[in-house]
Amino acid sequence: MARTVLEATTIIALHEDRAGSLWVATEDRRLFRARGERGEDVVEVTPAGESVPAKYSWLGDDERGVIVGSSMSGLSRIVDGRIVPIHPSGPRGHYIYAVHRGDDGALWLATNRGLLRARGGRYTVFTSADGMAADRVFGLLGD
């Protein structure tokens, strides 16, 4: 995979989408998509025009395409080269470590500022004030 492009930075998140492309988020706030048998076709897909580039912390996908978790926009999609929040009124400023879709369709987000539950555009935040052991949640596991 394009060492000249990615060798000088730290990779924060990796995700292989349903089409077989490898998505890469880097410490320097850039996004890449790699295609091909050995990932030889690498394209930068970092959205242009953001005044303060987001720090992309989580990558995933669903039936509608790639989902990006960022500190600025929460859960978003890349649409026409722009980051578009999935839930525009959702909380911002959370560093997303992991996401899990529950059997009921709710999304659970492990973040630096608590455990978030998103369903139907509504978010519920659970923190130490609600009985969590700590506000920072690093991972999730469904049962």
PDB file of N, CA and C in Angstrom, residues 29-110:
ATOM      1  N   ARG A  29      -5.124  13.975  10.551  1.00  0.00           N
ATOM      2  CA  ARG A  29      -6.490  14.371  10.173  1.00  0.00           C
ATOM      3  C   ARG A  29      -6.793  14.184   8.688  1.00  0.00           C
ATOM      4  N   ARG A  30      -6.272  13.090   8.129  1.00  0.00           N
ATOM      5  CA  ARG A  30      -6.503  12.795   6.719  1.00  0.00           C
ATOM      6  C   ARG A  30      -7.197  11.441   6.589  1.00  0.00           C
ATOM      7  N   LEU A  31      -7.958  11.297   5.495  1.00  0.00           N
ATOM      8  CA  LEU A  31      -8.644  10.039   5.174  1.00  0.00           C
ATOM      9  C   LEU A  31      -8.166   9.544   3.824  1.00  0.00           C
ATOM     10  N   PHE A  32      -7.993   8.219   3.724  1.00  0.00           N
ATOM     11  CA  PHE A  32      -7.574   7.588   2.477  1.00  0.00           C
ATOM     12  C   PHE A  32      -8.442   6.372   2.205  1.00  0.00           C
ATOM     13  N   ARG A  33      -8.584   6.036   0.922  1.00  0.00           N
ATOM     14  CA  ARG A  33      -9.257   4.800   0.494  1.00  0.00           C
ATOM     15  C   ARG A  33      -8.265   4.042  -0.381  1.00  0.00           C
ATOM     16  N   ALA A  34      -8.042   2.768  -0.062  1.00  0.00           N
ATOM     17  CA  ALA A  34      -7.136   1.927  -0.847  1.00  0.00           C
ATOM     18  C   ALA A  34      -7.935   0.813  -1.495  1.00  0.00           C
ATOM     19  N   ARG A  35      -7.701   0.624  -2.783  1.00  0.00           N
ATOM     20  CA  ARG A  35      -8.362  -0.437  -3.545  1.00  0.00           C
ATOM     21  C   ARG A  35      -7.300  -1.281  -4.224  1.00  0.00           C
ATOM     22  N   GLY A  36      -7.722  -2.393  -4.752  1.00  0.00           N
ATOM     23  CA  GLY A  36      -6.808  -3.268  -5.466  1.00  0.00           C
ATOM     24  C   GLY A  36      -6.406  -4.453  -4.607  1.00  0.00           C
ATOM     25  N   GLU A  37      -5.911  -5.473  -5.262  1.00  0.00           N
ATOM     26  CA  GLU A  37      -5.539  -6.716  -4.581  1.00  0.00           C
ATOM     27  C   GLU A  37      -4.551  -6.474  -3.435  1.00  0.00           C
ATOM     28  N   ARG A  38      -3.611  -5.557  -3.642  1.00  0.00           N
ATOM     29  CA  ARG A  38      -2.595  -5.276  -2.624  1.00  0.00           C
ATOM     30  C   ARG A  38      -2.698  -3.853  -2.081  1.00  0.00           C
ATOM     31  N   GLY A  39      -3.827  -3.199  -2.302  1.00  0.00           N
ATOM     32  CA  GLY A  39      -4.023  -1.831  -1.825  1.00  0.00           C
ATOM     33  C   GLY A  39      -3.189  -0.811  -2.570  1.00  0.00           C
ATOM     34  N   GLU A  40      -2.871  -1.138  -3.837  1.00  0.00           N
ATOM     35  CA  GLU A  40      -1.974  -0.264  -4.604  1.00  0.00           C
ATOM     36  C   GLU A  40      -2.636   1.010  -5.120  1.00  0.00           C
ATOM     37  N   ASP A  41      -3.949   1.044  -5.197  1.00  0.00           N
ATOM     38  CA  ASP A  41      -4.665   2.222  -5.684  1.00  0.00           C
ATOM     39  C   ASP A  41      -5.141   3.027  -4.476  1.00  0.00           C
ATOM     40  N   VAL A  42      -4.334   3.988  -4.027  1.00  0.00           N
ATOM     41  CA  VAL A  42      -4.642   4.779  -2.832  1.00  0.00           C
ATOM     42  C   VAL A  42      -5.042   6.187  -3.245  1.00  0.00           C
ATOM     43  N   VAL A  43      -6.190   6.649  -2.719  1.00  0.00           N
ATOM     44  CA  VAL A  43      -6.699   7.979  -3.029  1.00  0.00           C
ATOM     45  C   VAL A  43      -6.998   8.684  -1.716  1.00  0.00           C
ATOM     46  N   GLU A  44      -6.554   9.930  -1.599  1.00  0.00           N
ATOM     47  CA  GLU A  44      -6.920  10.711  -0.433  1.00  0.00           C
ATOM     48  C   GLU A  44      -8.344  11.217  -0.613  1.00  0.00           C
ATOM     49  N   VAL A  45      -9.165  11.021   0.407  1.00  0.00           N
ATOM     50  CA  VAL A  45     -10.569  11.442   0.347  1.00  0.00           C
ATOM     51  C   VAL A  45     -10.903  12.411   1.490  1.00  0.00           C
ATOM     52  N   THR A  46      -9.882  13.055   2.022  1.00  0.00           N
ATOM     53  CA  THR A  46     -10.093  14.026   3.092  1.00  0.00           C
ATOM     54  C   THR A  46     -11.001  15.133   2.576  1.00  0.00           C
ATOM     55  N   PRO A  47     -12.110  15.396   3.256  1.00  0.00           N
ATOM     56  CA  PRO A  47     -12.998  16.469   2.803  1.00  0.00           C
ATOM     57  C   PRO A  47     -12.288  17.822   2.828  1.00  0.00           C
ATOM     58  N   ALA A  48     -12.511  18.602   1.806  1.00  0.00           N
ATOM     59  CA  ALA A  48     -11.908  19.931   1.704  1.00  0.00           C
ATOM     60  C   ALA A  48     -12.834  20.970   2.316  1.00  0.00           C
ATOM     61  N   GLY A  49     -12.270  22.104   2.682  1.00  0.00           N
ATOM     62  CA  GLY A  49     -13.083  23.249   3.076  1.00  0.00           C
ATOM     63  C   GLY A  49     -13.474  23.307   4.532  1.00  0.00           C
ATOM     64  N   GLU A  50     -13.017  22.388   5.381  1.00  0.00           N
ATOM     65  CA  GLU A  50     -13.338  22.492   6.794  1.00  0.00           C
ATOM     66  C   GLU A  50     -12.396  23.504   7.431  1.00  0.00           C
ATOM     67  N   SER A  51     -12.931  24.452   8.217  1.00  0.00           N
ATOM     68  CA  SER A  51     -12.079  25.471   8.820  1.00  0.00           C
ATOM     69  C   SER A  51     -11.147  24.856   9.863  1.00  0.00           C
ATOM     70  N   VAL A  52     -11.643  23.922  10.644  1.00  0.00           N
ATOM     71  CA  VAL A  52     -10.831  23.153  11.585  1.00  0.00           C
ATOM     72  C   VAL A  52     -11.039  21.692  11.225  1.00  0.00           C
ATOM     73  N   PRO A  53     -10.053  21.060  10.590  1.00  0.00           N
ATOM     74  CA  PRO A  53     -10.245  19.667  10.179  1.00  0.00           C
ATOM     75  C   PRO A  53     -10.565  18.771  11.374  1.00  0.00           C
ATOM     76  N   ALA A  54     -11.486  17.889  11.174  1.00  0.00           N
ATOM     77  CA  ALA A  54     -11.884  16.955  12.222  1.00  0.00           C
ATOM     78  C   ALA A  54     -10.799  15.922  12.441  1.00  0.00           C
ATOM     79  N   LYS A  55     -10.775  15.363  13.636  1.00  0.00           N
ATOM     80  CA  LYS A  55      -9.908  14.230  13.902  1.00  0.00           C
ATOM     81  C   LYS A  55     -10.781  12.989  13.763  1.00  0.00           C
ATOM     82  N   TYR A  56     -10.484  12.181  12.757  1.00  0.00           N
ATOM     83  CA  TYR A  56     -11.278  10.995  12.462  1.00  0.00           C
ATOM     84  C   TYR A  56     -10.805   9.865  13.355  1.00  0.00           C
ATOM     85  N   SER A  57     -11.691   9.350  14.175  1.00  0.00           N
ATOM     86  CA  SER A  57     -11.298   8.371  15.180  1.00  0.00           C
ATOM     87  C   SER A  57     -11.880   6.986  14.947  1.00  0.00           C
ATOM     88  N   TRP A  58     -12.894   6.865  14.106  1.00  0.00           N
ATOM     89  CA  TRP A  58     -13.558   5.576  13.897  1.00  0.00           C
ATOM     90  C   TRP A  58     -14.078   5.527  12.467  1.00  0.00           C
ATOM     91  N   LEU A  59     -13.976   4.360  11.856  1.00  0.00           N
ATOM     92  CA  LEU A  59     -14.490   4.138  10.501  1.00  0.00           C
ATOM     93  C   LEU A  59     -15.353   2.888  10.496  1.00  0.00           C
ATOM     94  N   GLY A  60     -16.441   2.928   9.747  1.00  0.00           N
ATOM     95  CA  GLY A  60     -17.323   1.771   9.600  1.00  0.00           C
ATOM     96  C   GLY A  60     -18.159   1.948   8.354  1.00  0.00           C
ATOM     97  N   ASP A  61     -19.127   1.055   8.150  1.00  0.00           N
ATOM     98  CA  ASP A  61     -20.045   1.237   7.032  1.00  0.00           C
ATOM     99  C   ASP A  61     -21.333   0.492   7.310  1.00  0.00           C
ATOM    100  N   ASP A  62     -22.337   0.845   6.538  1.00  0.00           N
ATOM    101  CA  ASP A  62     -23.608   0.145   6.564  1.00  0.00           C
ATOM    102  C   ASP A  62     -24.099   0.035   5.127  1.00  0.00           C
ATOM    103  N   GLU A  63     -25.345  -0.290   4.965  1.00  0.00           N
ATOM    104  CA  GLU A  63     -25.887  -0.488   3.608  1.00  0.00           C
ATOM    105  C   GLU A  63     -25.867   0.791   2.770  1.00  0.00           C
ATOM    106  N   ARG A  64     -25.713   1.945   3.384  1.00  0.00           N
ATOM    107  CA  ARG A  64     -25.689   3.219   2.652  1.00  0.00           C
ATOM    108  C   ARG A  64     -24.293   3.735   2.373  1.00  0.00           C
ATOM    109  N   GLY A  65     -23.263   3.084   2.899  1.00  0.00           N
ATOM    110  CA  GLY A  65     -21.901   3.511   2.624  1.00  0.00           C
ATOM    111  C   GLY A  65     -21.051   3.663   3.862  1.00  0.00           C
ATOM    112  N   VAL A  66     -19.913   4.312   3.675  1.00  0.00           N
ATOM    113  CA  VAL A  66     -18.926   4.483   4.742  1.00  0.00           C
ATOM    114  C   VAL A  66     -19.411   5.515   5.755  1.00  0.00           C
ATOM    115  N   ILE A  67     -19.161   5.209   7.032  1.00  0.00           N
ATOM    116  CA  ILE A  67     -19.481   6.108   8.136  1.00  0.00           C
ATOM    117  C   ILE A  67     -18.166   6.499   8.799  1.00  0.00           C
ATOM    118  N   VAL A  68     -18.032   7.784   9.094  1.00  0.00           N
ATOM    119  CA  VAL A  68     -16.833   8.323   9.725  1.00  0.00           C
ATOM    120  C   VAL A  68     -17.222   8.862  11.091  1.00  0.00           C
ATOM    121  N   GLY A  69     -16.468   8.493  12.113  1.00  0.00           N
ATOM    122  CA  GLY A  69     -16.659   9.064  13.438  1.00  0.00           C
ATOM    123  C   GLY A  69     -15.604  10.130  13.649  1.00  0.00           C
ATOM    124  N   SER A  70     -16.022  11.345  13.955  1.00  0.00           N
ATOM    125  CA  SER A  70     -15.051  12.421  14.140  1.00  0.00           C
ATOM    126  C   SER A  70     -15.395  13.256  15.360  1.00  0.00           C
ATOM    127  N   SER A  71     -14.379  13.960  15.841  1.00  0.00           N
ATOM    128  CA  SER A  71     -14.559  14.799  17.011  1.00  0.00           C
ATOM    129  C   SER A  71     -15.413  16.030  16.713  1.00  0.00           C
ATOM    130  N   MET A  72     -15.468  16.445  15.460  1.00  0.00           N
ATOM    131  CA  MET A  72     -16.205  17.658  15.103  1.00  0.00           C
ATOM    132  C   MET A  72     -17.657  17.395  14.711  1.00  0.00           C
ATOM    133  N   SER A  73     -17.904  16.266  14.044  1.00  0.00           N
ATOM    134  CA  SER A  73     -19.226  16.033  13.456  1.00  0.00           C
ATOM    135  C   SER A  73     -19.952  14.821  14.005  1.00  0.00           C
ATOM    136  N   GLY A  74     -19.387  14.123  14.952  1.00  0.00           N
ATOM    137  CA  GLY A  74     -20.004  12.888  15.423  1.00  0.00           C
ATOM    138  C   GLY A  74     -19.968  11.851  14.321  1.00  0.00           C
ATOM    139  N   LEU A  75     -21.051  11.101  14.149  1.00  0.00           N
ATOM    140  CA  LEU A  75     -21.143  10.121  13.068  1.00  0.00           C
ATOM    141  C   LEU A  75     -21.581  10.826  11.801  1.00  0.00           C
ATOM    142  N   SER A  76     -20.824  10.628  10.738  1.00  0.00           N
ATOM    143  CA  SER A  76     -21.070  11.347   9.485  1.00  0.00           C
ATOM    144  C   SER A  76     -20.803  10.451   8.296  1.00  0.00           C
ATOM    145  N   ARG A  77     -21.211  10.951   7.142  1.00  0.00           N
ATOM    146  CA  ARG A  77     -20.909  10.315   5.865  1.00  0.00           C
ATOM    147  C   ARG A  77     -20.141  11.318   5.012  1.00  0.00           C
ATOM    148  N   ILE A  78     -19.376  10.790   4.057  1.00  0.00           N
ATOM    149  CA  ILE A  78     -18.742  11.664   3.074  1.00  0.00           C
ATOM    150  C   ILE A  78     -19.691  11.722   1.885  1.00  0.00           C
ATOM    151  N   VAL A  79     -20.198  12.923   1.597  1.00  0.00           N
ATOM    152  CA  VAL A  79     -21.139  13.131   0.497  1.00  0.00           C
ATOM    153  C   VAL A  79     -20.596  14.260  -0.380  1.00  0.00           C
ATOM    154  N   ASP A  80     -20.337  13.951  -1.623  1.00  0.00           N
ATOM    155  CA  ASP A  80     -19.802  14.951  -2.566  1.00  0.00           C
ATOM    156  C   ASP A  80     -18.587  15.675  -1.999  1.00  0.00           C
ATOM    157  N   GLY A  81     -17.696  14.924  -1.358  1.00  0.00           N
ATOM    158  CA  GLY A  81     -16.467  15.498  -0.840  1.00  0.00           C
ATOM    159  C   GLY A  81     -16.604  16.287   0.444  1.00  0.00           C
ATOM    160  N   ARG A  82     -17.774  16.222   1.080  1.00  0.00           N
ATOM    161  CA  ARG A  82     -18.002  16.937   2.334  1.00  0.00           C
ATOM    162  C   ARG A  82     -18.394  15.951   3.423  1.00  0.00           C
ATOM    163  N   ILE A  83     -18.097  16.313   4.681  1.00  0.00           N
ATOM    164  CA  ILE A  83     -18.562  15.535   5.828  1.00  0.00           C
ATOM    165  C   ILE A  83     -19.975  16.002   6.153  1.00  0.00           C
ATOM    166  N   VAL A  84     -20.925  15.079   6.143  1.00  0.00           N
ATOM    167  CA  VAL A  84     -22.319  15.412   6.427  1.00  0.00           C
ATOM    168  C   VAL A  84     -22.765  14.601   7.646  1.00  0.00           C
ATOM    169  N   PRO A  85     -23.076  15.275   8.768  1.00  0.00           N
ATOM    170  CA  PRO A  85     -23.501  14.551   9.963  1.00  0.00           C
ATOM    171  C   PRO A  85     -24.748  13.703   9.698  1.00  0.00           C
ATOM    172  N   ILE A  86     -24.747  12.498  10.231  1.00  0.00           N
ATOM    173  CA  ILE A  86     -25.921  11.632  10.117  1.00  0.00           C
ATOM    174  C   ILE A  86     -27.055  12.206  10.963  1.00  0.00           C
ATOM    175  N   HIS A  87     -26.726  12.683  12.150  1.00  0.00           N
ATOM    176  CA  HIS A  87     -27.691  13.328  13.037  1.00  0.00           C
ATOM    177  C   HIS A  87     -27.184  14.742  13.326  1.00  0.00           C
ATOM    178  N   PRO A  88     -27.617  15.738  12.548  1.00  0.00           N
ATOM    179  CA  PRO A  88     -27.094  17.103  12.710  1.00  0.00           C
ATOM    180  C   PRO A  88     -27.224  17.671  14.123  1.00  0.00           C
ATOM    181  N   SER A  89     -28.221  17.243  14.885  1.00  0.00           N
ATOM    182  CA  SER A  89     -28.391  17.783  16.237  1.00  0.00           C
ATOM    183  C   SER A  89     -27.710  16.914  17.289  1.00  0.00           C
ATOM    184  N   GLY A  90     -26.950  15.907  16.871  1.00  0.00           N
ATOM    185  CA  GLY A  90     -26.263  15.022  17.813  1.00  0.00           C
ATOM    186  C   GLY A  90     -25.127  15.728  18.525  1.00  0.00           C
ATOM    187  N   PRO A  91     -24.645  15.126  19.603  1.00  0.00           N
ATOM    188  CA  PRO A  91     -23.567  15.759  20.369  1.00  0.00           C
ATOM    189  C   PRO A  91     -22.270  15.858  19.572  1.00  0.00           C
ATOM    190  N   ARG A  92     -21.488  16.884  19.829  1.00  0.00           N
ATOM    191  CA  ARG A  92     -20.201  17.119  19.174  1.00  0.00           C
ATOM    192  C   ARG A  92     -19.099  17.091  20.226  1.00  0.00           C
ATOM    193  N   GLY A  93     -17.875  16.969  19.762  1.00  0.00           N
ATOM    194  CA  GLY A  93     -16.739  17.030  20.663  1.00  0.00           C
ATOM    195  C   GLY A  93     -16.415  15.724  21.361  1.00  0.00           C
ATOM    196  N   HIS A  94     -17.083  14.652  20.985  1.00  0.00           N
ATOM    197  CA  HIS A  94     -16.792  13.343  21.555  1.00  0.00           C
ATOM    198  C   HIS A  94     -15.807  12.617  20.645  1.00  0.00           C
ATOM    199  N   TYR A  95     -14.741  12.082  21.217  1.00  0.00           N
ATOM    200  CA  TYR A  95     -13.795  11.269  20.451  1.00  0.00           C
ATOM    201  C   TYR A  95     -14.354   9.845  20.461  1.00  0.00           C
ATOM    202  N   ILE A  96     -14.747   9.345  19.317  1.00  0.00           N
ATOM    203  CA  ILE A  96     -15.421   8.041  19.218  1.00  0.00           C
ATOM    204  C   ILE A  96     -14.375   6.937  19.100  1.00  0.00           C
ATOM    205  N   TYR A  97     -14.390   6.000  20.062  1.00  0.00           N
ATOM    206  CA  TYR A  97     -13.466   4.867  20.055  1.00  0.00           C
ATOM    207  C   TYR A  97     -14.065   3.630  19.389  1.00  0.00           C
ATOM    208  N   ALA A  98     -15.358   3.418  19.568  1.00  0.00           N
ATOM    209  CA  ALA A  98     -15.988   2.212  19.021  1.00  0.00           C
ATOM    210  C   ALA A  98     -17.477   2.464  18.849  1.00  0.00           C
ATOM    211  N   VAL A  99     -18.093   1.701  17.930  1.00  0.00           N
ATOM    212  CA  VAL A  99     -19.533   1.798  17.678  1.00  0.00           C
ATOM    213  C   VAL A  99     -20.076   0.375  17.591  1.00  0.00           C
ATOM    214  N   HIS A 100     -21.255   0.171  18.148  1.00  0.00           N
ATOM    215  CA  HIS A 100     -21.934  -1.128  18.067  1.00  0.00           C
ATOM    216  C   HIS A 100     -23.406  -0.891  17.748  1.00  0.00           C
ATOM    217  N   ARG A 101     -23.931  -1.647  16.786  1.00  0.00           N
ATOM    218  CA  ARG A 101     -25.363  -1.571  16.483  1.00  0.00           C
ATOM    219  C   ARG A 101     -26.075  -2.665  17.272  1.00  0.00           C
ATOM    220  N   GLY A 102     -27.012  -2.257  18.110  1.00  0.00           N
ATOM    221  CA  GLY A 102     -27.775  -3.206  18.911  1.00  0.00           C
ATOM    222  C   GLY A 102     -28.823  -3.923  18.083  1.00  0.00           C
ATOM    223  N   ASP A 103     -29.372  -4.978  18.634  1.00  0.00           N
ATOM    224  CA  ASP A 103     -30.420  -5.744  17.945  1.00  0.00           C
ATOM    225  C   ASP A 103     -31.650  -4.893  17.636  1.00  0.00           C
ATOM    226  N   ASP A 104     -31.871  -3.839  18.421  1.00  0.00           N
ATOM    227  CA  ASP A 104     -33.024  -2.957  18.201  1.00  0.00           C
ATOM    228  C   ASP A 104     -32.721  -1.842  17.206  1.00  0.00           C
ATOM    229  N   GLY A 105     -31.498  -1.833  16.626  1.00  0.00           N
ATOM    230  CA  GLY A 105     -31.122  -0.824  15.652  1.00  0.00           C
ATOM    231  C   GLY A 105     -30.443   0.392  16.251  1.00  0.00           C
ATOM    232  N   ALA A 106     -30.420   0.500  17.572  1.00  0.00           N
ATOM    233  CA  ALA A 106     -29.754   1.629  18.217  1.00  0.00           C
ATOM    234  C   ALA A 106     -28.248   1.513  18.019  1.00  0.00           C
ATOM    235  N   LEU A 107     -27.603   2.670  17.888  1.00  0.00           N
ATOM    236  CA  LEU A 107     -26.146   2.707  17.831  1.00  0.00           C
ATOM    237  C   LEU A 107     -25.612   3.087  19.202  1.00  0.00           C
ATOM    238  N   TRP A 108     -24.644   2.322  19.682  1.00  0.00           N
ATOM    239  CA  TRP A 108     -23.971   2.603  20.936  1.00  0.00           C
ATOM    240  C   TRP A 108     -22.572   3.094  20.607  1.00  0.00           C
ATOM    241  N   LEU A 109     -22.178   4.238  21.153  1.00  0.00           N
ATOM    242  CA  LEU A 109     -20.882   4.840  20.868  1.00  0.00           C
ATOM    243  C   LEU A 109     -20.055   4.915  22.140  1.00  0.00           C
ATOM    244  N   ALA A 110     -18.852   4.316  22.096  1.00  0.00           N
ATOM    245  CA  ALA A 110     -17.893   4.431  23.192  1.00  0.00           C
ATOM    246  C   ALA A 110     -17.069   5.682  22.924  1.00  0.00           C
TER     247      ALA A 110
END
